[in-house]
XYZ file of C-alpha atoms in Angstrom:
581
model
C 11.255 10.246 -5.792
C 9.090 13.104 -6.810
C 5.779 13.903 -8.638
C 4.458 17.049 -9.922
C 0.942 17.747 -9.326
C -1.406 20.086 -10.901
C -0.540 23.170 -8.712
C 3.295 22.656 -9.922
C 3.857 21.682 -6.199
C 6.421 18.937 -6.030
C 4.913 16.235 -4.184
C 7.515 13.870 -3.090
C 6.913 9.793 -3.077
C 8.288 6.519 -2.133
C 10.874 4.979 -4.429
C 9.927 2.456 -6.504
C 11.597 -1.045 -7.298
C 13.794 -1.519 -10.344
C 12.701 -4.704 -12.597
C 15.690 -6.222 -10.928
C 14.454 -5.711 -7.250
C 10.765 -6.961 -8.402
C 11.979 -10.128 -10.054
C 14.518 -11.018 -6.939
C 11.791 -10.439 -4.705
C 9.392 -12.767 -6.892
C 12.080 -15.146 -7.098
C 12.839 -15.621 -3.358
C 8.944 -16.068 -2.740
C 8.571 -18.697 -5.472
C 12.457 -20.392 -3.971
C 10.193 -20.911 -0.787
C 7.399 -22.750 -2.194
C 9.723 -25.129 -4.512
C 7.803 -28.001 -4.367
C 4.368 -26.466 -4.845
C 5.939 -25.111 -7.767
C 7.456 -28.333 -9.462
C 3.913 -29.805 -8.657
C 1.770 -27.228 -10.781
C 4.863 -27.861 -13.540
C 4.067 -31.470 -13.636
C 0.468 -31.508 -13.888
C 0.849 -28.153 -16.554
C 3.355 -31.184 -18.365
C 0.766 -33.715 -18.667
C -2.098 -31.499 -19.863
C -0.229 -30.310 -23.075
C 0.844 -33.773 -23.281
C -2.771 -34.851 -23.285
C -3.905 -31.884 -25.401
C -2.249 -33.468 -28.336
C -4.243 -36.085 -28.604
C -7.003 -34.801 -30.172
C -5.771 -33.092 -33.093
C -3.473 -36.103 -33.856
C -6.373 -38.367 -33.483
C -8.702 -36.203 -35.793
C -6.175 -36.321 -38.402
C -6.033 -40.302 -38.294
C -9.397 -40.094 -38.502
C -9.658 -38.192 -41.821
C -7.252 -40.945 -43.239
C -9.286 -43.372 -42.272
C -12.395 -42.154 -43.774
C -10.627 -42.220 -47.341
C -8.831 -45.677 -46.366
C -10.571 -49.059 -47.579
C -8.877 -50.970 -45.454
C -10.585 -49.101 -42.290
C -13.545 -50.356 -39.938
C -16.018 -49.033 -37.308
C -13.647 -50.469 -34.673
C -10.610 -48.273 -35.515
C -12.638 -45.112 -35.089
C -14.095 -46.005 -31.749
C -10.300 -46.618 -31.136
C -9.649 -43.412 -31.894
C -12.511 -41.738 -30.346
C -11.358 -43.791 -26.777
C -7.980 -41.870 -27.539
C -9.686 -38.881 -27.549
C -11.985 -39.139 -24.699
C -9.330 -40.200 -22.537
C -6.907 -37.627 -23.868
C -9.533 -34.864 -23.246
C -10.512 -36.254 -19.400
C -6.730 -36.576 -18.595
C -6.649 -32.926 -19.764
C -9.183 -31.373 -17.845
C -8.327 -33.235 -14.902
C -4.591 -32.266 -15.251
C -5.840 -28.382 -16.095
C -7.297 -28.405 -12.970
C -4.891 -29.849 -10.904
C -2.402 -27.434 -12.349
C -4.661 -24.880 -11.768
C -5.746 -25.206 -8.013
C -2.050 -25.176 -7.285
C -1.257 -21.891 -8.980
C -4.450 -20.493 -7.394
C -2.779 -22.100 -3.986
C 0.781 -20.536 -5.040
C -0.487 -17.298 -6.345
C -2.543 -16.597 -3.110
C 0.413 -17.226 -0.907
C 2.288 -14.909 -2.580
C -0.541 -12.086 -2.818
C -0.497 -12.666 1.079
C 2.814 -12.513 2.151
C 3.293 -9.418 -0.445
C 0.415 -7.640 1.236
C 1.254 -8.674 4.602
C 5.133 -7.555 4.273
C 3.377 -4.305 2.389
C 1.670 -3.553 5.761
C 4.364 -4.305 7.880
C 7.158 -2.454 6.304
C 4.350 0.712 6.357
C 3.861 0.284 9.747
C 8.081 0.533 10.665
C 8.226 3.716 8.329
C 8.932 6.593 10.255
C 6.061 9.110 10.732
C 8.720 11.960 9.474
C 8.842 9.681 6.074
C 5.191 9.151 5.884
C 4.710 12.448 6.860
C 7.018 13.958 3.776
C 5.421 12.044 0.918
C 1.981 12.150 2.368
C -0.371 9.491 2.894
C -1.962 9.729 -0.681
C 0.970 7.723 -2.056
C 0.981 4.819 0.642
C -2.365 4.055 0.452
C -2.910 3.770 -3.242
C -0.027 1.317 -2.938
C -2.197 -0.623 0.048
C -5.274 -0.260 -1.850
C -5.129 0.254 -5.879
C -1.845 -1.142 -6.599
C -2.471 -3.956 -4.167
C -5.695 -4.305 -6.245
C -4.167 -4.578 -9.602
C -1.563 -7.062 -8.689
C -4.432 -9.288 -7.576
C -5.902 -8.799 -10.474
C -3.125 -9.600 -13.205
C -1.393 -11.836 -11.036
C -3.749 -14.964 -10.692
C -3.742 -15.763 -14.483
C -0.522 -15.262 -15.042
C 1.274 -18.547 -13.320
C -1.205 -21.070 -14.765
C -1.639 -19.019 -18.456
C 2.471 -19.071 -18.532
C 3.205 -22.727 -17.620
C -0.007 -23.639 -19.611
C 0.864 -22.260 -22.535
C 4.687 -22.454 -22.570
C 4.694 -26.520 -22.133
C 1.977 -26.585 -25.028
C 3.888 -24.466 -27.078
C 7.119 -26.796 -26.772
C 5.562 -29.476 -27.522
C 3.229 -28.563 -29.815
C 6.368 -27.737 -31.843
C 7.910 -31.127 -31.538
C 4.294 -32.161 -32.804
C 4.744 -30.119 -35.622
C 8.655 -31.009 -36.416
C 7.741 -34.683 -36.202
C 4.625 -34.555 -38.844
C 7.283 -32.585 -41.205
C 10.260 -30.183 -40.725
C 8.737 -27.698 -43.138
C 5.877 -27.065 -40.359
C 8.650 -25.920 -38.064
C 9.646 -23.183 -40.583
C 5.947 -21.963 -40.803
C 6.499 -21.176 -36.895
C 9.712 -19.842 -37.407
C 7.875 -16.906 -40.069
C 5.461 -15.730 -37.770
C 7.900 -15.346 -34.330
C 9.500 -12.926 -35.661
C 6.227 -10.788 -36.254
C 5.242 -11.415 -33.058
C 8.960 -10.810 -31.760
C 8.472 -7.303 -33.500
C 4.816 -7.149 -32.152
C 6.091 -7.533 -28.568
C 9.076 -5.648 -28.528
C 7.108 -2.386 -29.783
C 4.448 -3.008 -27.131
C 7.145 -3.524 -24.268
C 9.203 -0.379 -25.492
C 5.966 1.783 -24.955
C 3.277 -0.011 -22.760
C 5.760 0.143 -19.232
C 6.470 3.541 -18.563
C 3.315 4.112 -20.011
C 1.901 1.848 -16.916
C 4.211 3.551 -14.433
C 3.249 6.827 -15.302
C -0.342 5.874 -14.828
C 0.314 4.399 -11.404
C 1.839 7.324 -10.111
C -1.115 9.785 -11.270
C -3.416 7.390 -9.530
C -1.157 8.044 -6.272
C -1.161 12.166 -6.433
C -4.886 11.886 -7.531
C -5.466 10.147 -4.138
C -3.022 12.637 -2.885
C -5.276 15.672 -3.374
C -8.183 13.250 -2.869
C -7.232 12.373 0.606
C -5.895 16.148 1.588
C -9.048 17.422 0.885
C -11.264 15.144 2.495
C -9.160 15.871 5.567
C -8.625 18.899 5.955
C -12.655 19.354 4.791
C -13.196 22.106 7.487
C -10.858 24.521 6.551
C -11.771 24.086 3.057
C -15.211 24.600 3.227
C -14.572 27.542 6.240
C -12.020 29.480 3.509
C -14.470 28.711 0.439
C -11.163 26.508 -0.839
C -13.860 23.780 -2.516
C -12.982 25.330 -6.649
C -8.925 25.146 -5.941
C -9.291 21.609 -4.548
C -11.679 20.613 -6.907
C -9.251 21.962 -9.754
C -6.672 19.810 -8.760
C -8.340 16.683 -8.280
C -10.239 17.427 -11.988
C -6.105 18.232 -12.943
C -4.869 14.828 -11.954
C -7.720 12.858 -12.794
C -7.692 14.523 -16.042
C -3.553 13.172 -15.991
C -4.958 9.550 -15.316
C -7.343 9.287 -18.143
C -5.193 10.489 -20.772
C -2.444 8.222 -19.464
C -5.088 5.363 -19.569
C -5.635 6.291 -23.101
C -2.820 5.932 -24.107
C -2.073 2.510 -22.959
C -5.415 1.452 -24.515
C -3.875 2.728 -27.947
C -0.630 0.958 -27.509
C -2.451 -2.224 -26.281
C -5.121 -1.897 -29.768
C -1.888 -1.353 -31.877
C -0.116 -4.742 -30.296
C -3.087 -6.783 -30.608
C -3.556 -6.033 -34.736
C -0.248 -7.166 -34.977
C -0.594 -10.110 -33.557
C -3.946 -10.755 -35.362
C -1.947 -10.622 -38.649
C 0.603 -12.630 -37.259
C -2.008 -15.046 -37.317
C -3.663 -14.780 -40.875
C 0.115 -14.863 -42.087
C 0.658 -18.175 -39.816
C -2.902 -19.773 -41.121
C -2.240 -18.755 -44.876
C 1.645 -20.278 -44.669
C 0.024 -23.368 -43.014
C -2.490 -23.698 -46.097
C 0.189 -23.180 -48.971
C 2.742 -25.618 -47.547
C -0.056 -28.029 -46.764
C -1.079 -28.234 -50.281
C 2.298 -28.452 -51.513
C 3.126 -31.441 -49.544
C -0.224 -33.241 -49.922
C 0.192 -32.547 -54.240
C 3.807 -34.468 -53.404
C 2.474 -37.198 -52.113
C 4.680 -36.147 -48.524
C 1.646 -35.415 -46.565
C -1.757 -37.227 -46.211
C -5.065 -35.037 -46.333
C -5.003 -36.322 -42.190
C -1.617 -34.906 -41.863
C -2.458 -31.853 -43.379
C -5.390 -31.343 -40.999
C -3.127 -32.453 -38.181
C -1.041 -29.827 -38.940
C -3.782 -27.242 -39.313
C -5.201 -28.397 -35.547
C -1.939 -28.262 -34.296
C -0.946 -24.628 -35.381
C -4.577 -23.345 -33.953
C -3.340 -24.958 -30.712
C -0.192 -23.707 -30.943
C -1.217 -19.913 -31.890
C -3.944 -20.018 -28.886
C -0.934 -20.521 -26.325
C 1.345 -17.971 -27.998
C -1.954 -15.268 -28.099
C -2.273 -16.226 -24.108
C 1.026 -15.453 -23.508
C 1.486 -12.120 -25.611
C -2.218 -10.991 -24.285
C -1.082 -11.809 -20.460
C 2.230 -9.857 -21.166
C -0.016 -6.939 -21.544
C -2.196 -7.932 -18.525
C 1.063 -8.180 -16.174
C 2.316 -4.458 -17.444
C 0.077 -2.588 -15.022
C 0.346 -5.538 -12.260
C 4.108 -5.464 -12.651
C 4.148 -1.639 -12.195
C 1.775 -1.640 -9.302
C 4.374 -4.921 -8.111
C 7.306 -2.311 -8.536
C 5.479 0.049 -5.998
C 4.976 -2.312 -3.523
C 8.069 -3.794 -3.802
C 9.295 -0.216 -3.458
C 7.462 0.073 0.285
C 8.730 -3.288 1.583
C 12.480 -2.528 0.600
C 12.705 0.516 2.357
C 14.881 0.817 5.471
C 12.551 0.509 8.364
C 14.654 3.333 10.828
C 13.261 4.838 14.097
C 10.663 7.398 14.525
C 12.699 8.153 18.170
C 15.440 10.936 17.085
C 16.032 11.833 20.560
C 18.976 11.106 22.676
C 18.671 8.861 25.464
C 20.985 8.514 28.781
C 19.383 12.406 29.754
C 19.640 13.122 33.464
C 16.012 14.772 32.720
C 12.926 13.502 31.408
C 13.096 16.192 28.795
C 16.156 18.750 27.892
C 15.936 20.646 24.978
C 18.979 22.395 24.549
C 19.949 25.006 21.839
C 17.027 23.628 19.416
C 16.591 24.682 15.822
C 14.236 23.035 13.526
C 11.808 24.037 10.602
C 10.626 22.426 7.350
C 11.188 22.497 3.424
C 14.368 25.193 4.491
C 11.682 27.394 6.587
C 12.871 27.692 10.578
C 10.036 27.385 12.653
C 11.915 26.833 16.159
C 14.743 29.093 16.991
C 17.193 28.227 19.945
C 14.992 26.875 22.091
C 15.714 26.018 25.579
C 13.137 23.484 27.908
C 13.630 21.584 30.854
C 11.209 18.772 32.033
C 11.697 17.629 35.515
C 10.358 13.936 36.748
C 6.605 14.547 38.077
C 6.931 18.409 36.650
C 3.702 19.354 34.400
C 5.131 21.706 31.634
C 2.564 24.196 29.545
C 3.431 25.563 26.277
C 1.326 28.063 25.204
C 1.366 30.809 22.601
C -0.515 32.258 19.407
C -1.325 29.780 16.286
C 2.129 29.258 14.564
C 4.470 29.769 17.776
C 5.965 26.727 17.301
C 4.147 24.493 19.730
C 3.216 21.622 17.776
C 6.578 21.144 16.151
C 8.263 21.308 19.723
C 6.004 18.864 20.761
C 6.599 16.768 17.428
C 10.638 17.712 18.257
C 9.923 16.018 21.882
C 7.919 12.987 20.985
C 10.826 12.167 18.624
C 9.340 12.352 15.227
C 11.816 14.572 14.150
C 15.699 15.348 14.712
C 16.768 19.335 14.975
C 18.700 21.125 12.321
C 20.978 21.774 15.403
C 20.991 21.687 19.347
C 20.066 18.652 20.969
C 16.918 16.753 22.409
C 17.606 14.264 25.291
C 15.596 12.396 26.844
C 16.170 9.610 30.283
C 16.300 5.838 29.769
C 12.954 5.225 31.203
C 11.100 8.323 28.984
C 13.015 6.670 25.808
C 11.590 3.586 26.145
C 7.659 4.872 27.661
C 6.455 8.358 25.908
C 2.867 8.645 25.005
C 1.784 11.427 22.800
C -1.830 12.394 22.196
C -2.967 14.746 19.770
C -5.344 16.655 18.729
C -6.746 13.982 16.134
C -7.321 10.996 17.602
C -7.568 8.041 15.429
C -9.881 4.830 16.355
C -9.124 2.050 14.888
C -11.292 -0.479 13.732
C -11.824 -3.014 16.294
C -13.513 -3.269 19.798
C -13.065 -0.614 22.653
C -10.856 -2.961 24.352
C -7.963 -3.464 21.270
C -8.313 0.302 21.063
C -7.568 0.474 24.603
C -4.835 -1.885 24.806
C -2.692 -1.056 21.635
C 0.054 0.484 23.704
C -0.250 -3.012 26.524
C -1.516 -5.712 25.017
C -1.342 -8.377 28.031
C -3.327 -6.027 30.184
C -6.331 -7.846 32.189
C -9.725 -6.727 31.933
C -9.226 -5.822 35.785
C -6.508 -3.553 34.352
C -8.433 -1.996 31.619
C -11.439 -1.153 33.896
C -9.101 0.738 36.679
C -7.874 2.612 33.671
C -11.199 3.402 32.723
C -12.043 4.615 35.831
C -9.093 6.635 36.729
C -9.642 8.827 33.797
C -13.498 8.677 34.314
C -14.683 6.688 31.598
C -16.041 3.957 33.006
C -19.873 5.095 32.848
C -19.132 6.307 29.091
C -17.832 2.326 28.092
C -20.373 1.161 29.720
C -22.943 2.925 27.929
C -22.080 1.238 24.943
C -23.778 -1.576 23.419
C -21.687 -4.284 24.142
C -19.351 -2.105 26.485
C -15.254 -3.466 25.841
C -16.525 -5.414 23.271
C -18.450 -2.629 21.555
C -16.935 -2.829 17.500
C -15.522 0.552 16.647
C -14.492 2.224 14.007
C -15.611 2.921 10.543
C -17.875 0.417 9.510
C -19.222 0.047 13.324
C -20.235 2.026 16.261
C -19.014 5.241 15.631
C -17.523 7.342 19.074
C -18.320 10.739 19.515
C -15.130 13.091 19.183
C -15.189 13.215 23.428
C -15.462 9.123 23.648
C -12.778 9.456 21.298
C -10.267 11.277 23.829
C -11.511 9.409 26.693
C -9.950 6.238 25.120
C -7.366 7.600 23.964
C -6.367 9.016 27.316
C -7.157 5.805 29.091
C -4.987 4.047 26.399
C -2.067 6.297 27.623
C -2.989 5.639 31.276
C -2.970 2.106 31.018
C 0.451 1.878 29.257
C 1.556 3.718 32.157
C 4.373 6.358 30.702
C 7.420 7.840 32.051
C 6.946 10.975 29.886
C 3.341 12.179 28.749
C 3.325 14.757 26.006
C -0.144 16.447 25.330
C -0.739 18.039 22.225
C -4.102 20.215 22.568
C -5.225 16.611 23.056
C -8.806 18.241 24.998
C -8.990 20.814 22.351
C -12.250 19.695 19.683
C -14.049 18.196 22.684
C -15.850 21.662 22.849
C -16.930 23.120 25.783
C -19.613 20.905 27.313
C -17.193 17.939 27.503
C -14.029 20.303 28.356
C -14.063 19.793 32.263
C -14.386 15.711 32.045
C -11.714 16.079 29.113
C -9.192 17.943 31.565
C -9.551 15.763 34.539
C -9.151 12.461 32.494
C -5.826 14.539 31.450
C -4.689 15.319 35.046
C -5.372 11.511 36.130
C -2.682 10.729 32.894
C -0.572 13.047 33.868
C -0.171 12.438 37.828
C 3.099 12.000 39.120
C 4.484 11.945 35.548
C 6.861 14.165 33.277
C 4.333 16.007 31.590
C 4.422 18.641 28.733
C 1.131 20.399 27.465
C 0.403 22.348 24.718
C -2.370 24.105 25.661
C -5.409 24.973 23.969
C -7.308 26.828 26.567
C -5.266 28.570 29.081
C -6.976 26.797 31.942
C -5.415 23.657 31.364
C -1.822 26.241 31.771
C -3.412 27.252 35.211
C -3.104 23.779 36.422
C 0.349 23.498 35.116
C 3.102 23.986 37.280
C 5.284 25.707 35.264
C 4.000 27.571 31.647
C 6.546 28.078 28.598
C 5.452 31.431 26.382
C 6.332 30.800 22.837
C 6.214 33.583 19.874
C 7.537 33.311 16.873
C 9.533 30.029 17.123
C 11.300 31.503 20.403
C 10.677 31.155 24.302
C 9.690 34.304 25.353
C 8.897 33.987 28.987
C 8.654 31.166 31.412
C 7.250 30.309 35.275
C 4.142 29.614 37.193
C 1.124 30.952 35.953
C 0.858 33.095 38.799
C 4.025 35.222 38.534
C 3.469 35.258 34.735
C 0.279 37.246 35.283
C 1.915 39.449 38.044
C 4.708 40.064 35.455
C 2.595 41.466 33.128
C 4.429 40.211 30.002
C 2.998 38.413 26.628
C 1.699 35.911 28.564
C -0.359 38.339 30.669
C -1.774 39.631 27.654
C -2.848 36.388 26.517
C -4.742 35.496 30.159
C -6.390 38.299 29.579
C -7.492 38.008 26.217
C -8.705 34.514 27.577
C -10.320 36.242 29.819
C -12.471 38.229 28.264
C -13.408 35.558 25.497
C -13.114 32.119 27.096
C -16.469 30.088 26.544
C-alpha cells in the first residue's frame, strides 16, 4: 500500500487486514481459549438473569401497596428477592468480568507478541521501503488503541446482549404489545447504526494511516537531525510534520461529527421508546389488561433494556478506531516473513560479485561490478560520497538482490556474516545481552576474551556495574566509541566466516580512531573481510583496495601499487594527505 504525504512524495506502507482477515484472526485466538470463553458466558447468563429481579419485584410491590389483602411480610419478601437478586448480580458481574479482563489480556498479549515477532522476520529491504514511521505507530499507537477499545468490549457485548434477550422475553411475557414497542425503536437505531458504520470506518482508517506518515516525518527528522540542522532543513521538515498533523486533526474531526450525529439519533430513539412505553401503558392499565405494577414493570424493564442496547451502539463506536488499529496489526503479523539473505550460497569464495547491477526507485547506483573476496583476504572499498559503497556493502551483507549479475557467497559465510555499520544501535539491556545477541550461550569466560581481544576490557570495566551495567535509553547511556567497541566485540564473539565493515570506525572521531581500528583488525584476523573505508588509513592496512566512482570499479590492488600508479586512487591518498586529522 501507499500514502501520500504532504510533500506529494508517495510514501509506501504495510498492507493492512481486510475485516475478513481481522475477524479470522480474532476467531482463532478466542477457538483457543474455549472454555474461558463459555465461563465468562455463563456467569454474563446469570447476571441478566438476576438483573430482572428488581424491576419485577418493584412492580409487585406497587400492587401491593394498592392491594388490601397485602401485609408487612410480603414486602420484606419481596425486598429478600431483591437483595438477593442484586448480590447474585454483582457477584456474577464480576465473575464475568475478571474473566474477560483474563481473556482480553491474553489476547492483547499474544497480538502484541506475534506483532513483534512477525516485525522482527521482516526483511530489512521491506522495512527499509516503507520506513520505520509506519511500523512503529503500529507497535506503539495502534497497539495503544486496541488496548484501549478492546477491554470493554467482551464484557459490555456479552453483558448487554444476554440482558437484552431476556429482557425481551421479560417484556413479551408481561404483554405482547411491549414487544412491539421494541420492535418501533430497532429500526431507528438500525438506521442510526447503519449511517454511523457507512461513514465512521474509513473515516477511522484514514485517521490511522495519517497518524503513521505523521510519525513518518516525525521519526525522519529526528534522525537524520544533523543534516537538518547543518543544511538549515528545520522550516521544510517542520512544514510537513505541521502538513500531516494538520491531516490528523481534521480527520479526527470528522469522526467526532459522525460520532455527535449517531449519538442524537439514538437519544431520540429513546424519547420515542419512553413515550411508546407511556401511551401503551395507559391504554392497557384504562383496559383493565395491565396493573399500575405491570405498567411500572414494564417501564423498569425498557430502561434496562435501552441501557444495554446504548452500551452496545456506544461500544460499536469505541471498537471503530480499535478495529482499524486491529486491521494494521493484523496487517504486520500476516505478512510473509522471507529472508533478508538474497545471496547465493555453495560459492567457491567467501565473496564473488559477478556482473552486479543494482539501484533504487528505477535509479542505478551500481553498474557491472566485479569483486572477489578470498578466505583470510581484507578487501577496502573506497571512493567519493555516492560511489556506491554502501549499497555494495548492503548488496554483500544480503539485504538486497541485484537487478542483474549475481552475488555468491560459501556455505560457511552464508550461514556466519556480521555487518557493522556506521550507526550502531544499543539496545536496551545490560552490556552483556548487547554483547551476546549474535551467541547467546557464550560464558562469561567467553565474553571477557572477546572483550579483550578487541581492547575493551578496561572500557567495560569502567562501568558501573561492568557486564551488568543497564544500557540503553532509559539507562547508562555509551558514548558513540563504547558504542563500536561492543559492537565490534559482539562480532568477535560470534566468531564470523565473512566480516563486512561499513565505515563502522567512522563517528568515533579522531581521539578514539586508533583504539577503533585495532578493535577492527582483531575482528577481522584471519577472516574474509570487506571494508568500506572512511579514512584511507584503515585502506593502508588492507591488503587489497577496490576504487569505486560513479557506481563502477575503477581501479583495484594493494595500496602500494595504487599510489605508484598514480590513478584516482592516488589522487584521493593525496587529498588524504594533505587534510587527514
Amino acid at each position: 500500500m501507499t500514502a501520500a504525504s504532504g510533500s506529494g512524495e508517495v510514501i509506501a506502507t504495510i498492507p493492512v487486514a481486510t475485516t475478513r482477515e481481522v475477524w479470522r484472526t480474532c476467531t482463532s485466538l478466542l477457538r483457543r481459549r474455549a472454555w474461558l470463553v463459555i465461563a465468562v458466558a455463563c456467569a454474563f447468563v446469570v447476571a441478566a438473569a438476576a438483573g430482572l429481579v428488581l424491576p419485577t419485584a418493584l412492580g409487585r410491590i406497587v400492587d401491593l401497596a394498592t392491594a388490601p389483602s397485602s401485609t408487612d411480610a410480603d414486602v420484606w419478601r419481596l425486598g429478600a428477592w431483591m437483595a438477593a437478586g442484586a448480590i447474585v448480580q454483582a457477584l456474577a458481574t464480576g465473575a464475568g468480568s475478571l474473566g474477560a479482563a483474563a481473556l482480553v489480556e491474553n489476547l492483547l498479549a499474544e497480538l502484541r507478541e506475534g506483532l513483534v515477532t512477525s516485525a522482527l522476520r521482516l526483511p530489512r529491504r521491506v522495512v527499509e521501503r516503507v520506513g520505520t514511521g509506519d511500523l512503529t505507530s503500529r507497535a506503539s499507537d495502534d497497539v495503544a488503541q486496541v488496548a484501549a477499545g478492546l477491554p470493554n468490549a467482551i464484557p459490555t457485548v456479552a453483558a448487554s446482549g444476554f440482558t437484552l434477550v431476556l429482557t425481551v422475553i421479560a417484556l413479551t411475557v408481561l404483554n405482547p404489545w411491549f414487544a412491539l414497542v421494541v420492535l418501533t425503536v430497532v429500526p431507528l437505531q438500525v438506521i442510526a447504526l447503519r449511517s454511523y458504520l457507512r461513514n465512521a470506518p474509513p473515516i477511522y482508517a484514514a485517521e490511522r494511516a495519517a497518524v503513521g506518515v505523521r510519525a513518518h516525518h516525525v521519526l525522519a527528522a529526528l534522525r537524520g537531525l544533523p543534516t537538518v540542522q547543518a543544511f538549515g532543513l528545520g522550516a521544510v521538515h517542520s512544514a510537513r510534520i505541521g502538513f500531516a498533523s494538520w491531516q490528523v486533526v481534521q480527520l479526527s474531526l470528522r469522526a467526532r461529527a459522525v460520532v455527535n450525529t449517531f449519538f442524537s439519533r439514538l437519544n431520540t430513539a429513546e424519547l420515542v421508546g419512553m413515550s411508546t412505553i407511556l401511551v401503551v401503558a395507559f391504554v392497557l392499565v384504562g383496559g383493565d389488561q395491565l396493573t399500575i405494577g405491570g405498567a411500572t414493570t414494564a417501564m423498569l424493564l425498557f430502561l434496562q433494556l435501552f441501557g444495554p442496547m446504548m452500551g452496545v451502539l456506544l461500544l460499536i463506536d469505541e471498537l471503530q478506531s480499535a478495529l482499524a488499529s486491529l486491521a494494521r496489526i493484523v496487517g504486520v503479523t500476516r505478512m510473509e516473513p522471507g529472508t533478508d539473505d538474497q545471496r547465493r550460497p555453495h560459492g567457491e569464495l567467501p565473496v564473488a560479485v559477478s556482473g552486479v547491477r543494482f539501484g533504487y526507485d528505477g535509479a542505478a547506483v551500481l553498474h557491472q561490478v566485479d569483486l572477489r573476496v578470498r578466505a583470510g583476504e581484507r578487501v577496502a572499498v573506497v571512493g567519493t560520497s555516492g560511489a556506491g559503497k554502501s549499497t555494495l556493502a548492503a548488496l554483500v551483507a544480503g539485504v538486497h538482490a541485484p537487478w542483474s549479475g549475481a552475488v555468491s557467497v560459501s556455505d560457511a559465510a552464508h550461514a556466519r556474516t556480521v555487518l557493522i555499520s556506521q550507526e550502531v544501535h544499543v539496545f536496551a539491556g545490560t552490556v552483556r545481552d548487547n554483547l551476546t545477541l549474535g551467541r547467546p550461550e557464550a560464558t562469561d569466560t567467553e565474553i571477557r576474551a572477546a572483550l579483550g581481544a578487541v581492547g575493551a576490557t578496561d572500557e567495560v570495566a569502567a562501568l558501573p556495574h561492568g557486564l551488568d551495567t543497564e544500557v540503553g535509553p532509559h539507562a547508562h547511556t555509551l558514548t558513540v566509541a563504547q558504542a563500536q567497541l561492543v559492537a565490534l566485540a559482539r562480532a568477535h564473539l560470534a566468531d564470523p566466516e565473512l566480516v563486512l565493515l561499513d565505515e563502522a570506525t567512522a563517528e568515533a572521531g579522531s581521539a578514539h580512531g586508533a583504539m577503533l581500528d585495532r578493535a577492527a583488525d582483531a575482528v577481522m584476523s584471519e577472516r574474509a573481510a570487506l571494508i568500506i573505508a572512511h579514512r584511507l588509513d584503515q585502506a593502508v592496512r588492507a591488503d587489497r583496495v577496490v576504487v569505486m566512482a560513479d557506481g563502477r570499479v575503477v581501479e583495484e590492488g594493494p595500496h602500494d601499487e595504487l599510489v605508484a600508479a598514480g590513478g584516482a586512487y592516488a589522487e584521493l591518498w593525496s587529498a588524504w594527505q594533505r587534510h587527514r586529522p
